[in-house]
Amino acid sequence: MPNTFGLNRTLGGAIGVIALVSILSSGAVLATRNQLQAATDALDRSNQVARGLDAFRTAMLNQETGLRGYLITGRESSLEPYRWGRPALDETITRLRSLIGNDAERSRLMTDAEAAARAWQTDIGETAIRGAADPTTRPEAVRIEAEGRGKQFFDTLRGKLAAIDALEEQTHAAQAVRVAQAERNESLALWSCTLLTLLICLGIGIAINRLIVRPLVRVMGFVEHVGEGDLSGTLGQGGHNEIGRLGRSLNTMVAGLSDLARTNRTATADLNAAAAEIRASVQEQAASVEEQFAAVQETAATVDEITHSGAQIGKRATEVIATAQATAQTSRQGL
């Protein structure tokens, strides 16, 4: 079999190109999607840090509120906000450290804020609560809370948390820009890949129409003419694919059919000539038979005439003999 660039290879190549473009397009979109996801995750982490900082402040304020309420009222129920605030602070600090990760500046600020919070809990909160439990030391406990050291701790942790907030605001703005850019990149990649895929599909469609559809239409028209009995046409030279080979095979077949038709016409002419000769010979033989039949009829008529004449002669002879006998008998009687 000749080495041809077959339709299966053509169609396979077209499908392969589309698949390759689809894979590259998917890769480009996936890359931009990953960038967008990373930027979105960073933005979400920044938002979570901001919420965690708010939770840090809220936990400390709840503790301070509970402590002041207890010092004012002396009732244990007033310590509920303080008791809620301690585990909430621990949970918030753990979550914030997880969100901050290995960022050195934020980790340092977080450590300072935590140190101020723990110092307030130890030096102010716990000390004041133990002192307020005893009526004799209650005034001292009130003095500890009111002398201003607790405010210093709060100012310190508020300053550290505000510094982290400022960093997170910068990060948030930068991540918002990254998210917007990633969204634009994703849209650009998606539309570019879509347009490229459409252009390639259009090119493949044109190539298929030129290499497959049009040659097949010509082959079908040629076959229809052959089916109508026209063996004079030929297909043009096609390519080296299956359609081109089909066209050459059809040309060879039609050429063979044309030769066979010419041979059949020659044989038919010879048969017609032989039949004409046979008809002429038969006609001559029929004429000869008719002549012989006429001669036989004449002979039979002659024989009939001879037979009739013989019968008349015999009858006459019988009459003559009878007359002679009668005469002879008469003569004998007269003697």
Short mmCIF file of C-alpha atoms in Angstrom, two decimals:
data_model
loop_
_atom_site.label_atom_id
_atom_site.label_comp_id
_atom_site.label_asym_id
_atom_site.label_seq_id
_atom_site.Cartn_x
_atom_site.Cartn_y
_atom_site.Cartn_z
CA MET A 1 0.00 0.00 0.00
CA PRO A 2 1.42 3.43 -0.90
CA ASN A 3 2.43 5.79 1.82
CA THR A 4 -0.50 8.18 1.91
CA PHE A 5 -1.50 10.98 4.21
CA GLY A 6 -4.79 9.32 5.15
CA LEU A 7 -8.02 10.88 6.29
CA ASN A 8 -7.65 9.16 9.63
CA ARG A 9 -4.35 10.95 10.11
CA THR A 10 -5.86 14.24 8.95
CA LEU A 11 -8.87 13.95 11.23
CA GLY A 12 -6.69 12.63 14.03
CA GLY A 13 -4.37 15.60 13.62
CA ALA A 14 -7.33 18.00 13.68
CA ILE A 15 -8.71 16.38 16.81
CA GLY A 16 -5.23 16.40 18.33
CA VAL A 17 -4.84 20.13 17.63
CA ILE A 18 -8.21 20.86 19.20
CA ALA A 19 -7.33 18.69 22.19
CA LEU A 20 -3.93 20.39 22.54
CA VAL A 21 -5.48 23.84 22.35
CA SER A 22 -8.11 22.78 24.87
CA ILE A 23 -5.43 21.48 27.23
CA LEU A 24 -3.32 24.62 26.86
CA SER A 25 -6.42 26.77 27.29
CA SER A 26 -7.44 24.83 30.36
CA GLY A 27 -3.88 25.15 31.70
CA ALA A 28 -3.87 28.91 31.14
CA VAL A 29 -7.28 29.31 32.72
CA LEU A 30 -6.26 27.04 35.59
CA ALA A 31 -3.08 29.05 36.16
CA THR A 32 -5.01 32.31 36.28
CA ARG A 33 -7.65 30.62 38.41
CA ASN A 34 -4.93 29.52 40.83
CA GLN A 35 -3.59 33.08 40.94
CA LEU A 36 -7.09 34.35 41.61
CA GLN A 37 -7.62 31.69 44.28
CA ALA A 38 -4.31 32.54 45.94
CA ALA A 39 -5.13 36.25 45.93
CA THR A 40 -8.63 35.55 47.21
CA ASP A 41 -7.27 33.30 49.96
CA ALA A 42 -4.77 35.97 50.98
CA LEU A 43 -7.54 38.58 51.01
CA ASP A 44 -9.74 36.28 53.07
CA ARG A 45 -6.85 35.60 55.46
CA SER A 46 -6.38 39.35 55.87
CA ASN A 47 -10.09 39.70 56.65
CA GLN A 48 -9.87 36.87 59.15
CA VAL A 49 -6.88 38.56 60.83
CA ALA A 50 -8.88 41.78 61.09
CA ARG A 51 -11.80 39.90 62.63
CA GLY A 52 -9.39 38.12 64.97
CA LEU A 53 -7.95 41.42 66.13
CA ASP A 54 -11.47 42.65 66.83
CA ALA A 55 -12.12 39.45 68.76
CA PHE A 56 -8.88 40.03 70.72
CA ARG A 57 -10.06 43.49 71.75
CA THR A 58 -13.56 42.22 72.55
CA ALA A 59 -12.19 39.42 74.77
CA MET A 60 -10.03 41.89 76.71
CA LEU A 61 -12.89 44.39 77.06
CA ASN A 62 -15.17 41.62 78.34
CA GLN A 63 -12.59 40.72 80.96
CA GLU A 64 -12.14 44.35 82.00
CA THR A 65 -15.91 44.86 82.14
CA GLY A 66 -16.39 41.74 84.26
CA LEU A 67 -13.60 42.77 86.61
CA ARG A 68 -15.00 46.27 87.11
CA GLY A 69 -18.51 44.94 87.63
CA TYR A 70 -17.25 42.52 90.25
CA LEU A 71 -15.25 45.23 92.02
CA ILE A 72 -18.29 47.51 92.05
CA THR A 73 -20.99 44.99 93.01
CA GLY A 74 -19.00 42.29 94.72
CA ARG A 75 -21.28 39.66 93.11
CA GLU A 76 -19.78 36.55 91.50
CA SER A 77 -22.24 36.79 88.64
CA SER A 78 -20.58 40.00 87.56
CA LEU A 79 -17.42 38.00 86.76
CA GLU A 80 -19.16 36.06 83.96
CA PRO A 81 -17.84 38.35 81.16
CA TYR A 82 -14.35 37.97 82.64
CA ARG A 83 -14.66 34.19 82.71
CA TRP A 84 -15.97 34.12 79.13
CA GLY A 85 -13.25 36.46 77.95
CA ARG A 86 -10.28 34.35 79.10
CA PRO A 87 -10.91 31.22 76.93
CA ALA A 88 -12.12 33.45 74.10
CA LEU A 89 -8.80 35.31 74.26
CA ASP A 90 -6.83 32.07 74.29
CA GLU A 91 -8.75 30.80 71.24
CA THR A 92 -8.33 34.12 69.43
CA ILE A 93 -4.58 34.24 70.05
CA THR A 94 -4.19 30.68 68.73
CA ARG A 95 -6.20 31.49 65.60
CA LEU A 96 -4.29 34.74 64.99
CA ARG A 97 -0.91 33.04 65.29
CA SER A 98 -2.08 30.44 62.79
CA LEU A 99 -3.21 33.18 60.40
CA ILE A 100 -0.08 35.29 60.81
CA GLY A 101 2.19 32.32 60.29
CA ASN A 102 5.88 33.11 59.78
CA ASP A 103 5.49 36.85 59.18
CA ALA A 104 8.20 38.30 61.44
CA GLU A 105 6.77 41.79 61.92
CA ARG A 106 3.25 40.62 62.66
CA SER A 107 4.53 37.83 64.91
CA ARG A 108 6.58 40.34 66.95
CA LEU A 109 3.62 42.68 67.32
CA MET A 110 1.36 39.77 68.23
CA THR A 111 3.85 38.61 70.87
CA ASP A 112 3.95 42.08 72.42
CA ALA A 113 0.16 42.33 72.40
CA GLU A 114 -0.20 38.91 73.99
CA ALA A 115 2.43 39.78 76.61
CA ALA A 116 0.49 42.93 77.53
CA ALA A 117 -2.76 40.94 77.72
CA ARG A 118 -1.21 38.21 79.88
CA ALA A 119 0.39 40.84 82.14
CA TRP A 120 -2.98 42.52 82.63
CA GLN A 121 -4.58 39.18 83.45
CA THR A 122 -1.86 38.29 85.93
CA ASP A 123 -1.01 41.62 87.52
CA ILE A 124 -4.41 43.31 87.38
CA GLY A 125 -7.21 40.83 86.81
CA GLU A 126 -6.24 37.89 88.95
CA THR A 127 -4.71 40.06 91.66
CA ALA A 128 -7.79 42.28 91.88
CA ILE A 129 -10.18 39.34 91.90
CA ARG A 130 -8.27 37.63 94.75
CA GLY A 131 -8.13 40.88 96.70
CA ALA A 132 -11.82 41.64 96.18
CA ALA A 133 -12.79 38.24 97.52
CA ASP A 134 -11.62 39.33 101.01
CA PRO A 135 -13.43 42.37 102.44
CA THR A 136 -10.28 43.45 104.26
CA THR A 137 -8.27 43.63 101.03
CA ARG A 138 -11.06 44.81 98.80
CA PRO A 139 -10.02 48.49 98.89
CA GLU A 140 -6.53 47.48 97.81
CA ALA A 141 -8.01 45.50 94.92
CA VAL A 142 -10.04 48.50 93.83
CA ARG A 143 -6.94 50.65 94.01
CA ILE A 144 -4.97 48.20 91.85
CA GLU A 145 -7.57 48.35 89.13
CA ALA A 146 -7.95 52.13 89.34
CA GLU A 147 -4.35 53.24 89.59
CA GLY A 148 -3.76 53.16 85.85
CA ARG A 149 -1.46 50.19 85.29
CA GLY A 150 -4.31 48.29 83.64
CA LYS A 151 -4.80 51.20 81.25
CA GLN A 152 -1.10 51.04 80.33
CA PHE A 153 -1.42 47.36 79.48
CA PHE A 154 -4.52 48.08 77.41
CA ASP A 155 -2.84 50.99 75.65
CA THR A 156 0.11 48.74 74.82
CA LEU A 157 -1.97 45.92 73.40
CA ARG A 158 -4.22 48.37 71.56
CA GLY A 159 -1.14 49.95 69.99
CA LYS A 160 0.25 46.59 68.92
CA LEU A 161 -3.09 45.47 67.56
CA ALA A 162 -3.48 48.79 65.75
CA ALA A 163 -0.03 48.26 64.17
CA ILE A 164 -1.10 44.81 62.99
CA ASP A 165 -4.32 46.38 61.69
CA ALA A 166 -2.33 48.92 59.70
CA LEU A 167 -0.21 46.17 58.17
CA GLU A 168 -3.30 44.16 57.37
CA GLU A 169 -4.94 47.16 55.75
CA GLN A 170 -1.91 47.52 53.47
CA THR A 171 -2.03 43.80 52.78
CA HIS A 172 -5.76 43.96 52.19
CA ALA A 173 -5.36 46.77 49.65
CA ALA A 174 -2.54 44.91 47.90
CA GLN A 175 -4.52 41.67 47.84
CA ALA A 176 -7.57 43.50 46.52
CA VAL A 177 -5.42 44.75 43.65
CA ARG A 178 -4.11 41.22 43.12
CA VAL A 179 -7.65 39.83 43.09
CA ALA A 180 -8.78 42.42 40.54
CA GLN A 181 -5.73 41.75 38.37
CA ALA A 182 -6.20 37.99 38.67
CA GLU A 183 -9.85 38.35 37.65
CA ARG A 184 -8.82 40.39 34.62
CA ASN A 185 -6.14 37.83 33.76
CA GLU A 186 -8.64 35.02 34.10
CA SER A 187 -11.15 36.77 31.85
CA LEU A 188 -8.42 37.59 29.33
CA ALA A 189 -7.15 34.01 29.34
CA LEU A 190 -10.65 32.59 29.03
CA TRP A 191 -11.68 34.84 26.15
CA SER A 192 -8.32 34.50 24.42
CA CYS A 193 -8.42 30.73 24.63
CA THR A 194 -12.03 30.70 23.46
CA LEU A 195 -11.21 32.93 20.49
CA LEU A 196 -8.14 30.84 19.63
CA THR A 197 -10.20 27.65 19.83
CA LEU A 198 -12.87 29.15 17.56
CA LEU A 199 -10.24 30.26 15.03
CA ILE A 200 -8.62 26.83 15.02
CA CYS A 201 -12.01 25.13 14.66
CA LEU A 202 -12.80 27.50 11.78
CA GLY A 203 -9.48 26.68 10.12
CA ILE A 204 -10.03 22.96 10.61
CA GLY A 205 -13.56 23.30 9.19
CA ILE A 206 -12.21 25.08 6.10
CA ALA A 207 -9.49 22.44 5.71
CA ILE A 208 -11.99 19.59 6.07
CA ASN A 209 -14.30 21.27 3.53
CA ARG A 210 -11.40 21.65 1.10
CA LEU A 211 -9.73 18.28 1.66
CA ILE A 212 -12.77 16.07 2.29
CA VAL A 213 -16.17 17.60 1.55
CA ARG A 214 -15.47 19.11 -1.86
CA PRO A 215 -13.60 16.04 -3.20
CA LEU A 216 -16.43 13.82 -1.94
CA VAL A 217 -18.98 16.02 -3.72
CA ARG A 218 -17.00 15.68 -6.96
CA VAL A 219 -16.76 11.92 -6.50
CA MET A 220 -20.51 11.66 -5.86
CA GLY A 221 -21.28 13.70 -8.98
CA PHE A 222 -18.94 11.54 -11.03
CA VAL A 223 -20.54 8.34 -9.69
CA GLU A 224 -24.00 9.70 -10.53
CA HIS A 225 -22.93 10.36 -14.15
CA VAL A 226 -21.46 6.87 -14.36
CA GLY A 227 -24.71 5.46 -12.99
CA GLU A 228 -26.56 7.29 -15.78
CA GLY A 229 -24.35 5.56 -18.35
CA ASP A 230 -21.86 8.36 -19.05
CA LEU A 231 -18.45 6.68 -19.18
CA SER A 232 -16.69 9.51 -20.95
CA GLY A 233 -15.80 11.61 -17.91
CA THR A 234 -12.84 11.33 -15.53
CA LEU A 235 -12.06 12.63 -12.09
CA GLY A 236 -9.22 15.08 -11.66
CA GLN A 237 -6.12 14.04 -9.80
CA GLY A 238 -6.85 14.26 -6.10
CA GLY A 239 -4.49 14.28 -3.17
CA HIS A 240 -2.71 11.38 -1.59
CA ASN A 241 -5.45 10.58 0.88
CA GLU A 242 -8.19 7.98 0.64
CA ILE A 243 -10.41 10.25 -1.49
CA GLY A 244 -7.61 10.73 -4.03
CA ARG A 245 -7.03 6.99 -4.12
CA LEU A 246 -10.78 6.47 -4.50
CA GLY A 247 -10.84 8.90 -7.44
CA ARG A 248 -7.98 7.11 -9.17
CA SER A 249 -9.64 3.75 -8.55
CA LEU A 250 -12.91 5.08 -10.00
CA ASN A 251 -11.07 6.39 -13.08
CA THR A 252 -9.49 2.96 -13.56
CA MET A 253 -12.85 1.25 -13.07
CA VAL A 254 -14.63 3.57 -15.53
CA ALA A 255 -11.85 3.08 -18.07
CA GLY A 256 -12.28 -0.69 -17.72
CA LEU A 257 -16.06 -0.34 -18.07
CA SER A 258 -15.57 1.79 -21.17
CA ASP A 259 -13.27 -0.84 -22.71
CA LEU A 260 -15.75 -3.54 -21.78
CA ALA A 261 -18.57 -1.53 -23.36
CA ARG A 262 -16.58 -1.11 -26.58
CA THR A 263 -15.82 -4.84 -26.59
CA ASN A 264 -19.50 -5.60 -26.04
CA ARG A 265 -20.51 -3.27 -28.85
CA THR A 266 -18.02 -4.95 -31.22
CA ALA A 267 -19.22 -8.41 -30.19
CA THR A 268 -22.84 -7.30 -30.63
CA ALA A 269 -22.10 -5.98 -34.12
CA ASP A 270 -20.43 -9.28 -35.03
CA LEU A 271 -23.40 -11.20 -33.64
CA ASN A 272 -25.81 -9.01 -35.60
CA ALA A 273 -23.84 -9.63 -38.81
CA ALA A 274 -23.80 -13.38 -38.18
CA ALA A 275 -27.51 -13.33 -37.45
CA ALA A 276 -28.15 -11.47 -40.70
CA GLU A 277 -26.19 -14.07 -42.63
CA ILE A 278 -28.09 -16.84 -40.88
CA ARG A 279 -31.41 -15.17 -41.69
CA ALA A 280 -30.40 -14.85 -45.36
CA SER A 281 -29.34 -18.52 -45.50
CA VAL A 282 -32.58 -19.59 -43.85
CA GLN A 283 -34.56 -17.52 -46.28
CA GLU A 284 -32.72 -19.14 -49.22
CA GLN A 285 -33.30 -22.59 -47.79
CA ALA A 286 -36.98 -21.75 -47.30
CA ALA A 287 -37.24 -20.64 -50.94
CA SER A 288 -35.57 -23.88 -52.12
CA VAL A 289 -37.94 -25.95 -50.01
CA GLU A 290 -40.91 -24.12 -51.50
CA GLU A 291 -39.62 -24.83 -55.01
CA GLN A 292 -39.11 -28.52 -54.16
CA PHE A 293 -42.57 -28.65 -52.64
CA ALA A 294 -44.04 -27.17 -55.84
CA ALA A 295 -42.15 -29.76 -57.92
CA VAL A 296 -43.44 -32.56 -55.69
CA GLN A 297 -46.96 -31.24 -56.08
CA GLU A 298 -46.56 -31.17 -59.88
CA THR A 299 -45.16 -34.71 -59.82
CA ALA A 300 -48.07 -35.86 -57.67
CA ALA A 301 -50.49 -34.26 -60.09
CA THR A 302 -48.80 -35.98 -63.02
CA VAL A 303 -48.95 -39.28 -61.18
CA ASP A 304 -52.64 -38.71 -60.51
CA GLU A 305 -53.24 -38.00 -64.20
CA ILE A 306 -51.30 -41.09 -65.23
CA THR A 307 -53.24 -43.16 -62.70
CA HIS A 308 -56.52 -41.75 -63.97
CA SER A 309 -55.53 -42.41 -67.60
CA GLY A 310 -54.47 -45.96 -66.70
CA ALA A 311 -57.83 -46.55 -65.10
CA GLN A 312 -59.66 -45.30 -68.19
CA ILE A 313 -57.48 -47.43 -70.44
CA GLY A 314 -58.19 -50.51 -68.25
CA LYS A 315 -61.90 -49.77 -68.37
CA ARG A 316 -61.78 -49.41 -72.13
CA ALA A 317 -59.84 -52.59 -72.47
CA THR A 318 -62.40 -54.37 -70.33
CA GLU A 319 -65.17 -53.05 -72.53
CA VAL A 320 -63.35 -54.15 -75.70
CA ILE A 321 -62.76 -57.59 -74.26
CA ALA A 322 -66.36 -57.87 -73.23
CA THR A 323 -67.49 -56.82 -76.73
CA ALA A 324 -65.14 -59.31 -78.32
CA GLN A 325 -66.41 -62.08 -76.10
CA ALA A 326 -69.98 -61.20 -76.91
CA THR A 327 -69.22 -61.19 -80.59
CA ALA A 328 -67.49 -64.50 -80.39
CA GLN A 329 -70.38 -66.08 -78.59
CA THR A 330 -72.83 -64.79 -81.14
CA SER A 331 -70.71 -66.25 -83.88
CA ARG A 332 -70.66 -69.66 -82.23
CA GLN A 333 -74.41 -69.63 -81.87
CA GLY A 334 -74.88 -68.88 -85.56
CA LEU A 335 -72.89 -71.86 -86.60
#
